[in-house]
Short mmCIF file of N, CA and C in Angstrom, two decimals:
data_model
loop_
_atom_site.label_atom_id
_atom_site.label_comp_id
_atom_site.label_asym_id
_atom_site.label_seq_id
_atom_site.Cartn_x
_atom_site.Cartn_y
_atom_site.Cartn_z
N MET A 1 13.58 9.84 -34.51
CA MET A 1 13.48 9.19 -35.80
C MET A 1 14.84 8.62 -36.18
N ILE A 2 14.82 7.52 -36.89
CA ILE A 2 16.07 6.96 -37.36
C ILE A 2 16.62 7.90 -38.41
N THR A 3 17.89 8.20 -38.29
CA THR A 3 18.55 9.06 -39.27
C THR A 3 19.73 8.32 -39.86
N ALA A 4 20.31 8.91 -40.87
CA ALA A 4 21.48 8.31 -41.49
C ALA A 4 22.65 8.24 -40.52
N ASN A 5 22.62 9.03 -39.47
CA ASN A 5 23.69 9.00 -38.48
C ASN A 5 23.51 7.85 -37.48
N THR A 6 22.40 7.15 -37.55
CA THR A 6 22.12 6.06 -36.63
C THR A 6 23.07 4.90 -36.91
N THR A 7 23.61 4.33 -35.84
CA THR A 7 24.54 3.22 -35.94
C THR A 7 23.84 1.96 -35.44
N ILE A 8 23.91 0.90 -36.23
CA ILE A 8 23.21 -0.34 -35.91
C ILE A 8 24.18 -1.51 -35.94
N PHE A 9 24.16 -2.29 -34.87
CA PHE A 9 24.93 -3.52 -34.81
C PHE A 9 23.95 -4.66 -35.05
N ILE A 10 24.23 -5.49 -36.03
CA ILE A 10 23.35 -6.62 -36.33
C ILE A 10 24.17 -7.90 -36.21
N THR A 11 23.60 -8.87 -35.51
CA THR A 11 24.34 -10.10 -35.25
C THR A 11 23.51 -11.32 -35.59
N TYR A 12 24.11 -12.47 -35.43
CA TYR A 12 23.49 -13.74 -35.75
C TYR A 12 24.17 -14.83 -34.93
N ASN A 13 23.48 -15.94 -34.78
CA ASN A 13 24.06 -17.08 -34.09
C ASN A 13 25.09 -17.73 -35.01
N PRO A 14 26.30 -17.98 -34.49
CA PRO A 14 27.30 -18.65 -35.32
C PRO A 14 26.77 -20.00 -35.80
N ASP A 15 27.23 -20.42 -36.92
CA ASP A 15 26.86 -21.71 -37.50
C ASP A 15 25.38 -21.77 -37.91
N ASN A 16 24.73 -20.62 -38.05
CA ASN A 16 23.36 -20.58 -38.57
C ASN A 16 23.41 -19.79 -39.87
N GLY A 17 23.45 -20.52 -40.96
CA GLY A 17 23.62 -19.91 -42.27
C GLY A 17 22.51 -18.95 -42.65
N ILE A 18 21.27 -19.27 -42.29
CA ILE A 18 20.14 -18.40 -42.63
C ILE A 18 20.28 -17.06 -41.91
N GLU A 19 20.57 -17.11 -40.62
CA GLU A 19 20.73 -15.87 -39.86
C GLU A 19 21.92 -15.07 -40.37
N GLN A 20 23.02 -15.73 -40.68
CA GLN A 20 24.21 -15.03 -41.17
C GLN A 20 23.92 -14.35 -42.50
N THR A 21 23.24 -15.05 -43.40
CA THR A 21 22.89 -14.47 -44.70
C THR A 21 21.99 -13.26 -44.52
N LEU A 22 20.98 -13.40 -43.66
CA LEU A 22 20.06 -12.29 -43.40
C LEU A 22 20.81 -11.09 -42.82
N ALA A 23 21.65 -11.34 -41.83
CA ALA A 23 22.42 -10.25 -41.21
C ALA A 23 23.32 -9.57 -42.24
N SER A 24 23.97 -10.35 -43.08
CA SER A 24 24.86 -9.78 -44.10
C SER A 24 24.08 -8.93 -45.10
N ARG A 25 22.93 -9.41 -45.51
CA ARG A 25 22.10 -8.64 -46.45
C ARG A 25 21.62 -7.34 -45.82
N LEU A 26 21.16 -7.42 -44.58
CA LEU A 26 20.70 -6.21 -43.91
C LEU A 26 21.84 -5.24 -43.67
N HIS A 27 23.01 -5.76 -43.39
CA HIS A 27 24.19 -4.91 -43.22
C HIS A 27 24.44 -4.12 -44.50
N THR A 28 24.38 -4.80 -45.63
CA THR A 28 24.61 -4.15 -46.92
C THR A 28 23.52 -3.13 -47.23
N ILE A 29 22.26 -3.51 -47.02
CA ILE A 29 21.15 -2.60 -47.29
C ILE A 29 21.23 -1.36 -46.41
N GLY A 30 21.52 -1.56 -45.13
CA GLY A 30 21.65 -0.42 -44.22
C GLY A 30 22.79 0.50 -44.63
N ALA A 31 23.93 -0.08 -45.00
CA ALA A 31 25.08 0.73 -45.40
C ALA A 31 24.79 1.52 -46.68
N VAL A 32 24.12 0.89 -47.63
CA VAL A 32 23.77 1.56 -48.88
C VAL A 32 22.82 2.73 -48.61
N ASN A 33 21.99 2.60 -47.59
CA ASN A 33 21.03 3.66 -47.26
C ASN A 33 21.58 4.67 -46.26
N GLY A 34 22.87 4.64 -46.01
CA GLY A 34 23.51 5.69 -45.23
C GLY A 34 23.65 5.42 -43.74
N PHE A 35 23.21 4.27 -43.27
CA PHE A 35 23.39 3.95 -41.87
C PHE A 35 24.81 3.44 -41.64
N ARG A 36 25.31 3.65 -40.45
CA ARG A 36 26.59 3.05 -40.07
C ARG A 36 26.24 1.69 -39.50
N MET A 37 26.68 0.65 -40.16
CA MET A 37 26.31 -0.71 -39.79
C MET A 37 27.53 -1.48 -39.31
N TYR A 38 27.32 -2.27 -38.26
CA TYR A 38 28.38 -3.14 -37.75
C TYR A 38 27.85 -4.56 -37.62
N MET A 39 28.77 -5.50 -37.76
CA MET A 39 28.49 -6.91 -37.51
C MET A 39 29.61 -7.44 -36.61
N PRO A 40 29.39 -8.60 -36.01
CA PRO A 40 30.44 -9.15 -35.15
C PRO A 40 31.66 -9.58 -35.96
N ASP A 41 32.81 -9.55 -35.32
CA ASP A 41 34.04 -10.05 -35.93
C ASP A 41 34.11 -11.54 -35.63
N ARG A 42 33.69 -12.33 -36.57
CA ARG A 42 33.68 -13.78 -36.36
C ARG A 42 34.81 -14.46 -37.12
N PHE A 43 35.66 -13.68 -37.77
CA PHE A 43 36.76 -14.26 -38.54
C PHE A 43 37.76 -14.95 -37.63
N ASN A 44 38.15 -14.28 -36.55
CA ASN A 44 39.14 -14.83 -35.64
C ASN A 44 38.53 -15.50 -34.42
N ALA A 45 37.26 -15.23 -34.16
CA ALA A 45 36.64 -15.77 -32.94
C ALA A 45 35.16 -16.04 -33.20
N ASN A 46 34.87 -17.17 -33.83
CA ASN A 46 33.49 -17.49 -34.19
C ASN A 46 32.60 -17.73 -32.97
N ASN A 47 33.16 -18.31 -31.92
CA ASN A 47 32.34 -18.65 -30.77
C ASN A 47 32.74 -17.90 -29.51
N LEU A 48 33.49 -16.82 -29.67
CA LEU A 48 33.90 -15.99 -28.53
C LEU A 48 33.53 -14.55 -28.80
N LEU A 49 33.32 -13.82 -27.74
CA LEU A 49 33.06 -12.38 -27.87
C LEU A 49 34.41 -11.68 -27.76
N ASP A 50 34.96 -11.30 -28.89
CA ASP A 50 36.29 -10.69 -28.89
C ASP A 50 36.22 -9.18 -28.71
N SER A 51 37.36 -8.57 -28.51
CA SER A 51 37.42 -7.14 -28.21
C SER A 51 36.93 -6.28 -29.38
N GLU A 52 37.13 -6.71 -30.62
CA GLU A 52 36.65 -5.94 -31.76
C GLU A 52 35.13 -5.92 -31.82
N THR A 53 34.51 -7.05 -31.54
CA THR A 53 33.04 -7.10 -31.51
C THR A 53 32.50 -6.23 -30.39
N ILE A 54 33.13 -6.27 -29.23
CA ILE A 54 32.71 -5.42 -28.11
C ILE A 54 32.82 -3.95 -28.50
N ARG A 55 33.90 -3.59 -29.16
CA ARG A 55 34.10 -2.20 -29.61
C ARG A 55 32.98 -1.78 -30.56
N ARG A 56 32.63 -2.63 -31.48
CA ARG A 56 31.57 -2.32 -32.45
C ARG A 56 30.21 -2.18 -31.75
N ILE A 57 29.93 -3.05 -30.80
CA ILE A 57 28.67 -2.94 -30.04
C ILE A 57 28.64 -1.61 -29.31
N ASN A 58 29.76 -1.23 -28.71
CA ASN A 58 29.82 0.01 -27.92
C ASN A 58 29.76 1.27 -28.79
N LEU A 59 29.93 1.14 -30.08
CA LEU A 59 29.79 2.27 -31.00
C LEU A 59 28.37 2.41 -31.55
N SER A 60 27.52 1.45 -31.21
CA SER A 60 26.19 1.37 -31.84
C SER A 60 25.09 2.02 -31.02
N ASP A 61 24.09 2.54 -31.76
CA ASP A 61 22.89 3.11 -31.16
C ASP A 61 21.81 2.05 -30.97
N TYR A 62 21.85 1.01 -31.81
CA TYR A 62 20.87 -0.07 -31.76
C TYR A 62 21.58 -1.40 -31.97
N PHE A 63 20.97 -2.44 -31.42
CA PHE A 63 21.49 -3.80 -31.52
C PHE A 63 20.34 -4.68 -31.99
N ILE A 64 20.55 -5.43 -33.08
CA ILE A 64 19.50 -6.29 -33.62
C ILE A 64 20.05 -7.70 -33.82
N VAL A 65 19.26 -8.68 -33.40
CA VAL A 65 19.61 -10.08 -33.65
C VAL A 65 18.36 -10.81 -34.12
N PHE A 66 18.52 -11.59 -35.17
CA PHE A 66 17.48 -12.50 -35.63
C PHE A 66 17.84 -13.85 -35.06
N SER A 67 17.01 -14.34 -34.16
CA SER A 67 17.32 -15.58 -33.44
C SER A 67 16.31 -16.64 -33.83
N PHE A 68 16.59 -17.31 -34.94
CA PHE A 68 15.65 -18.27 -35.50
C PHE A 68 15.98 -19.71 -35.15
N GLY A 69 17.17 -19.95 -34.63
CA GLY A 69 17.57 -21.33 -34.34
C GLY A 69 18.11 -21.45 -32.93
N ASN A 70 19.03 -22.37 -32.76
CA ASN A 70 19.65 -22.56 -31.45
C ASN A 70 20.43 -21.31 -31.06
N LEU A 71 20.26 -20.91 -29.82
CA LEU A 71 20.92 -19.70 -29.33
C LEU A 71 22.31 -20.04 -28.82
N SER A 72 23.28 -19.26 -29.23
CA SER A 72 24.66 -19.48 -28.80
C SER A 72 24.98 -18.62 -27.59
N ASN A 73 25.97 -19.06 -26.83
CA ASN A 73 26.45 -18.25 -25.71
C ASN A 73 27.05 -16.94 -26.21
N THR A 74 27.62 -16.96 -27.40
CA THR A 74 28.21 -15.75 -27.98
C THR A 74 27.15 -14.65 -28.11
N VAL A 75 25.99 -15.01 -28.66
CA VAL A 75 24.92 -14.02 -28.83
C VAL A 75 24.39 -13.56 -27.47
N LYS A 76 24.28 -14.45 -26.52
CA LYS A 76 23.87 -14.05 -25.17
C LYS A 76 24.83 -12.99 -24.61
N HIS A 77 26.13 -13.25 -24.77
CA HIS A 77 27.12 -12.28 -24.29
C HIS A 77 27.04 -10.96 -25.06
N GLU A 78 26.76 -11.04 -26.35
CA GLU A 78 26.60 -9.82 -27.14
C GLU A 78 25.41 -9.00 -26.64
N ILE A 79 24.30 -9.67 -26.33
CA ILE A 79 23.12 -8.97 -25.81
C ILE A 79 23.45 -8.31 -24.48
N GLU A 80 24.12 -9.03 -23.60
CA GLU A 80 24.50 -8.48 -22.30
C GLU A 80 25.45 -7.29 -22.47
N THR A 81 26.38 -7.38 -23.41
CA THR A 81 27.30 -6.27 -23.68
C THR A 81 26.53 -5.07 -24.22
N ALA A 82 25.58 -5.32 -25.12
CA ALA A 82 24.77 -4.23 -25.68
C ALA A 82 23.95 -3.55 -24.59
N TYR A 83 23.39 -4.34 -23.68
CA TYR A 83 22.59 -3.76 -22.62
C TYR A 83 23.46 -2.94 -21.67
N ALA A 84 24.65 -3.44 -21.37
CA ALA A 84 25.57 -2.69 -20.50
C ALA A 84 25.92 -1.35 -21.15
N HIS A 85 26.04 -1.33 -22.47
CA HIS A 85 26.37 -0.10 -23.20
C HIS A 85 25.16 0.81 -23.33
N LEU A 86 24.04 0.27 -23.80
CA LEU A 86 22.88 1.10 -24.13
C LEU A 86 21.98 1.41 -22.94
N GLN A 87 21.92 0.52 -21.98
CA GLN A 87 21.08 0.69 -20.78
C GLN A 87 19.63 0.99 -21.14
N ASP A 88 19.17 0.44 -22.26
CA ASP A 88 17.82 0.71 -22.73
C ASP A 88 17.33 -0.48 -23.55
N PRO A 89 16.42 -1.27 -23.00
CA PRO A 89 15.96 -2.45 -23.73
C PRO A 89 15.24 -2.14 -25.03
N THR A 90 14.74 -0.93 -25.21
CA THR A 90 14.06 -0.61 -26.47
C THR A 90 15.05 -0.42 -27.61
N ARG A 91 16.33 -0.34 -27.30
CA ARG A 91 17.36 -0.20 -28.34
C ARG A 91 17.98 -1.54 -28.71
N ILE A 92 17.53 -2.60 -28.06
CA ILE A 92 18.02 -3.95 -28.34
C ILE A 92 16.84 -4.75 -28.83
N ILE A 93 16.92 -5.23 -30.06
CA ILE A 93 15.79 -5.88 -30.71
C ILE A 93 16.15 -7.32 -31.03
N VAL A 94 15.30 -8.23 -30.55
CA VAL A 94 15.46 -9.64 -30.85
C VAL A 94 14.24 -10.09 -31.62
N VAL A 95 14.47 -10.69 -32.79
CA VAL A 95 13.38 -11.18 -33.61
C VAL A 95 13.42 -12.71 -33.58
N TYR A 96 12.30 -13.30 -33.15
CA TYR A 96 12.18 -14.75 -33.07
C TYR A 96 11.34 -15.29 -34.23
N ASP A 97 11.54 -16.56 -34.53
CA ASP A 97 10.67 -17.29 -35.43
C ASP A 97 9.50 -17.78 -34.59
N ARG A 98 8.33 -17.24 -34.81
CA ARG A 98 7.16 -17.57 -34.00
C ARG A 98 6.88 -19.08 -34.00
N ARG A 99 7.18 -19.75 -35.11
CA ARG A 99 6.91 -21.19 -35.23
C ARG A 99 7.81 -22.01 -34.31
N LYS A 100 9.02 -21.51 -34.04
CA LYS A 100 9.97 -22.24 -33.20
C LYS A 100 9.94 -21.78 -31.75
N GLY A 101 9.41 -20.61 -31.50
CA GLY A 101 9.32 -20.10 -30.14
C GLY A 101 10.55 -19.31 -29.73
N LYS A 102 10.52 -18.86 -28.51
CA LYS A 102 11.59 -18.02 -27.98
C LYS A 102 12.69 -18.89 -27.40
N ASN A 103 13.93 -18.55 -27.73
CA ASN A 103 15.05 -19.33 -27.24
C ASN A 103 15.85 -18.58 -26.18
N LEU A 104 15.34 -17.46 -25.72
CA LEU A 104 15.94 -16.72 -24.63
C LEU A 104 14.94 -16.66 -23.48
N THR A 105 15.39 -17.03 -22.30
CA THR A 105 14.52 -17.00 -21.14
C THR A 105 15.29 -16.43 -19.96
N GLY A 106 14.56 -16.13 -18.91
CA GLY A 106 15.19 -15.63 -17.70
C GLY A 106 15.34 -14.12 -17.71
N HIS A 107 16.21 -13.61 -16.84
CA HIS A 107 16.35 -12.16 -16.65
C HIS A 107 16.89 -11.45 -17.89
N ILE A 108 17.56 -12.16 -18.78
CA ILE A 108 18.10 -11.52 -19.99
C ILE A 108 16.98 -10.95 -20.86
N THR A 109 15.77 -11.50 -20.75
CA THR A 109 14.66 -11.01 -21.57
C THR A 109 14.23 -9.60 -21.17
N GLU A 110 14.68 -9.14 -20.01
CA GLU A 110 14.40 -7.76 -19.60
C GLU A 110 15.32 -6.77 -20.30
N HIS A 111 16.31 -7.28 -21.03
CA HIS A 111 17.32 -6.43 -21.65
C HIS A 111 17.03 -6.12 -23.12
N PHE A 112 15.88 -6.56 -23.63
CA PHE A 112 15.58 -6.31 -25.04
C PHE A 112 14.09 -6.29 -25.29
N LYS A 113 13.74 -5.81 -26.47
CA LYS A 113 12.36 -5.83 -26.93
C LYS A 113 12.27 -6.96 -27.95
N ALA A 114 11.33 -7.87 -27.73
CA ALA A 114 11.18 -9.03 -28.59
C ALA A 114 10.09 -8.80 -29.63
N PHE A 115 10.33 -9.33 -30.81
CA PHE A 115 9.36 -9.34 -31.89
C PHE A 115 9.28 -10.77 -32.40
N ASP A 116 8.07 -11.22 -32.71
CA ASP A 116 7.87 -12.55 -33.28
C ASP A 116 7.57 -12.41 -34.76
N PHE A 117 8.12 -13.33 -35.54
CA PHE A 117 7.86 -13.32 -36.97
C PHE A 117 7.45 -14.71 -37.42
N ASP A 118 6.34 -14.78 -38.14
CA ASP A 118 5.87 -16.03 -38.72
C ASP A 118 5.80 -15.82 -40.23
N PRO A 119 6.80 -16.33 -40.94
CA PRO A 119 6.84 -16.07 -42.39
C PRO A 119 5.65 -16.65 -43.15
N ALA A 120 4.96 -17.62 -42.56
CA ALA A 120 3.79 -18.20 -43.23
C ALA A 120 2.56 -17.31 -43.11
N LYS A 121 2.55 -16.45 -42.08
CA LYS A 121 1.36 -15.64 -41.82
C LYS A 121 1.60 -14.13 -41.88
N GLN A 122 2.85 -13.71 -41.89
CA GLN A 122 3.15 -12.28 -41.84
C GLN A 122 3.96 -11.85 -43.05
N GLU A 123 3.74 -10.62 -43.41
CA GLU A 123 4.57 -10.01 -44.45
C GLU A 123 5.82 -9.44 -43.78
N VAL A 124 6.95 -9.58 -44.42
CA VAL A 124 8.20 -9.03 -43.89
C VAL A 124 8.05 -7.53 -43.69
N SER A 125 7.40 -6.87 -44.63
CA SER A 125 7.25 -5.42 -44.54
C SER A 125 6.46 -5.01 -43.30
N ASP A 126 5.50 -5.84 -42.87
CA ASP A 126 4.73 -5.52 -41.67
C ASP A 126 5.61 -5.57 -40.42
N LEU A 127 6.47 -6.59 -40.33
CA LEU A 127 7.37 -6.69 -39.19
C LEU A 127 8.39 -5.56 -39.20
N VAL A 128 8.93 -5.27 -40.37
CA VAL A 128 9.90 -4.17 -40.47
C VAL A 128 9.24 -2.86 -40.04
N LYS A 129 8.01 -2.64 -40.48
CA LYS A 129 7.28 -1.43 -40.11
C LYS A 129 7.08 -1.37 -38.59
N GLU A 130 6.75 -2.51 -37.98
CA GLU A 130 6.55 -2.56 -36.53
C GLU A 130 7.85 -2.24 -35.78
N ILE A 131 8.96 -2.79 -36.26
CA ILE A 131 10.26 -2.52 -35.62
C ILE A 131 10.65 -1.06 -35.79
N ILE A 132 10.52 -0.55 -37.00
CA ILE A 132 10.88 0.84 -37.27
C ILE A 132 9.99 1.78 -36.47
N THR A 133 8.70 1.47 -36.36
CA THR A 133 7.79 2.28 -35.55
C THR A 133 8.24 2.30 -34.10
N SER A 134 8.65 1.15 -33.59
CA SER A 134 9.14 1.07 -32.22
C SER A 134 10.38 1.93 -32.02
N ILE A 135 11.30 1.85 -32.96
CA ILE A 135 12.53 2.65 -32.87
C ILE A 135 12.21 4.13 -33.00
N ASN A 136 11.38 4.48 -33.98
CA ASN A 136 11.03 5.89 -34.19
C ASN A 136 10.30 6.46 -32.98
N HIS A 137 9.44 5.65 -32.35
CA HIS A 137 8.74 6.11 -31.14
C HIS A 137 9.76 6.42 -30.05
N ARG A 138 10.73 5.56 -29.89
CA ARG A 138 11.78 5.76 -28.89
C ARG A 138 12.58 7.02 -29.20
N GLU A 139 12.93 7.21 -30.46
CA GLU A 139 13.70 8.38 -30.86
C GLU A 139 12.89 9.66 -30.68
N LEU A 140 11.59 9.60 -30.99
CA LEU A 140 10.72 10.77 -30.83
C LEU A 140 10.62 11.16 -29.37
N LEU A 141 10.43 10.17 -28.48
CA LEU A 141 10.38 10.46 -27.05
C LEU A 141 11.69 11.09 -26.57
N SER A 142 12.79 10.57 -27.06
CA SER A 142 14.10 11.12 -26.70
C SER A 142 14.23 12.57 -27.15
N GLN A 143 13.79 12.85 -28.38
CA GLN A 143 13.85 14.22 -28.91
C GLN A 143 12.95 15.15 -28.11
N LEU A 144 11.75 14.68 -27.77
CA LEU A 144 10.83 15.52 -26.97
C LEU A 144 11.42 15.81 -25.60
N ASN A 145 12.06 14.82 -24.99
CA ASN A 145 12.70 15.03 -23.69
C ASN A 145 13.84 16.05 -23.80
N LYS A 146 14.61 15.99 -24.89
CA LYS A 146 15.69 16.96 -25.09
C LYS A 146 15.13 18.37 -25.25
N GLU A 147 14.05 18.48 -26.02
CA GLU A 147 13.43 19.79 -26.23
C GLU A 147 12.85 20.34 -24.93
N ARG A 148 12.20 19.48 -24.14
CA ARG A 148 11.65 19.90 -22.85
C ARG A 148 12.78 20.36 -21.93
N LYS A 149 13.86 19.62 -21.90
CA LYS A 149 15.01 19.98 -21.06
C LYS A 149 15.60 21.31 -21.52
N ALA A 150 15.73 21.51 -22.82
CA ALA A 150 16.27 22.77 -23.34
C ALA A 150 15.35 23.94 -22.96
N LYS A 151 14.03 23.72 -23.03
CA LYS A 151 13.09 24.77 -22.66
C LYS A 151 13.20 25.10 -21.18
N GLU A 152 13.30 24.05 -20.34
CA GLU A 152 13.46 24.26 -18.90
C GLU A 152 14.76 24.99 -18.60
N ASP A 153 15.84 24.60 -19.28
CA ASP A 153 17.12 25.27 -19.09
C ASP A 153 17.04 26.74 -19.49
N SER A 154 16.36 26.99 -20.61
CA SER A 154 16.20 28.36 -21.08
C SER A 154 15.40 29.19 -20.08
N GLN A 155 14.32 28.62 -19.55
CA GLN A 155 13.50 29.33 -18.57
C GLN A 155 14.30 29.60 -17.29
N ALA A 156 15.09 28.64 -16.87
CA ALA A 156 15.92 28.82 -15.67
C ALA A 156 16.96 29.92 -15.90
N LEU A 157 17.57 29.90 -17.09
CA LEU A 157 18.56 30.93 -17.41
C LEU A 157 17.90 32.31 -17.47
N ASN A 158 16.71 32.38 -18.09
CA ASN A 158 15.98 33.65 -18.15
C ASN A 158 15.66 34.17 -16.75
N ALA A 159 15.24 33.26 -15.87
CA ALA A 159 14.92 33.66 -14.50
C ALA A 159 16.17 34.17 -13.79
N LEU A 160 17.28 33.45 -13.95
CA LEU A 160 18.53 33.85 -13.32
C LEU A 160 19.00 35.21 -13.84
N LEU A 161 18.93 35.40 -15.15
CA LEU A 161 19.31 36.69 -15.73
C LEU A 161 18.39 37.81 -15.24
N GLY A 162 17.10 37.51 -15.16
CA GLY A 162 16.14 38.50 -14.66
C GLY A 162 16.43 38.92 -13.24
N ILE A 163 16.75 37.94 -12.39
CA ILE A 163 17.09 38.24 -11.00
C ILE A 163 18.37 39.06 -10.95
N GLY A 164 19.35 38.66 -11.73
CA GLY A 164 20.62 39.40 -11.76
C GLY A 164 20.43 40.84 -12.22
N LEU A 165 19.66 41.03 -13.26
CA LEU A 165 19.41 42.39 -13.77
C LEU A 165 18.58 43.19 -12.77
N GLY A 166 17.65 42.52 -12.10
CA GLY A 166 16.85 43.20 -11.08
C GLY A 166 17.73 43.67 -9.92
N LEU A 167 18.65 42.80 -9.49
CA LEU A 167 19.58 43.18 -8.42
C LEU A 167 20.48 44.33 -8.85
N PHE A 168 20.92 44.29 -10.10
CA PHE A 168 21.75 45.37 -10.62
C PHE A 168 20.96 46.68 -10.64
N ALA A 169 19.70 46.62 -11.09
CA ALA A 169 18.86 47.82 -11.13
C ALA A 169 18.65 48.38 -9.74
N LEU A 170 18.38 47.52 -8.76
CA LEU A 170 18.22 47.99 -7.38
C LEU A 170 19.49 48.62 -6.87
N ALA A 171 20.61 47.99 -7.13
CA ALA A 171 21.88 48.54 -6.66
C ALA A 171 22.15 49.89 -7.33
N SER A 172 21.87 49.99 -8.63
CA SER A 172 22.10 51.24 -9.34
C SER A 172 21.20 52.34 -8.81
N LEU A 173 19.94 52.03 -8.55
CA LEU A 173 19.01 53.04 -8.04
C LEU A 173 19.39 53.48 -6.62
N SER A 174 19.84 52.53 -5.81
CA SER A 174 20.19 52.91 -4.44
C SER A 174 21.45 53.76 -4.43
N LYS A 175 22.37 53.58 -5.35
CA LYS A 175 23.59 54.39 -5.44
C LYS A 175 23.26 55.78 -5.95
N SER A 176 22.29 55.86 -6.87
CA SER A 176 21.95 57.18 -7.41
C SER A 176 21.16 58.00 -6.40
N ASP A 177 20.53 57.35 -5.43
CA ASP A 177 19.79 58.07 -4.38
C ASP A 177 20.75 58.74 -3.41
N LYS A 178 21.96 58.30 -3.30
CA LYS A 178 22.89 58.84 -2.30
C LYS A 178 23.62 60.03 -2.80
#
């Protein structure tokens, strides 16, 4: 499940005012609700992937981009950096404008989970719910895997301790027989 400790990097295509405004608003909303939110450092490098942006991506648990217009090389590099860090396409979310279509093609599409949004036909809350459900499902599976691993580790430790105590008991009994 998404928790307040979850870190989210949200980005946008440079020179796209709508995407930048949306990213800024979501950054503020996320921060107010206790999430650690990051955005790209575009002050010194609007069209380059600078070291500060890479650092922020590498600190994040999730990467989100709203790609409603022309796709920049900067965002492509950010997605590739996020995938290299997260190694999990379910943690990288790309939201497209269904009316304009997808602007990412090729092998990079294997590095993220895509969502389509049509503002004329969909409620924002429905898309947000779908994205959050996807993230929560991923987090739940991760938690279940951790619990299963902890149970297996506990069973292995119990077996090892049982064998050790059994060997000790045998050794003690054989010494007392002499």
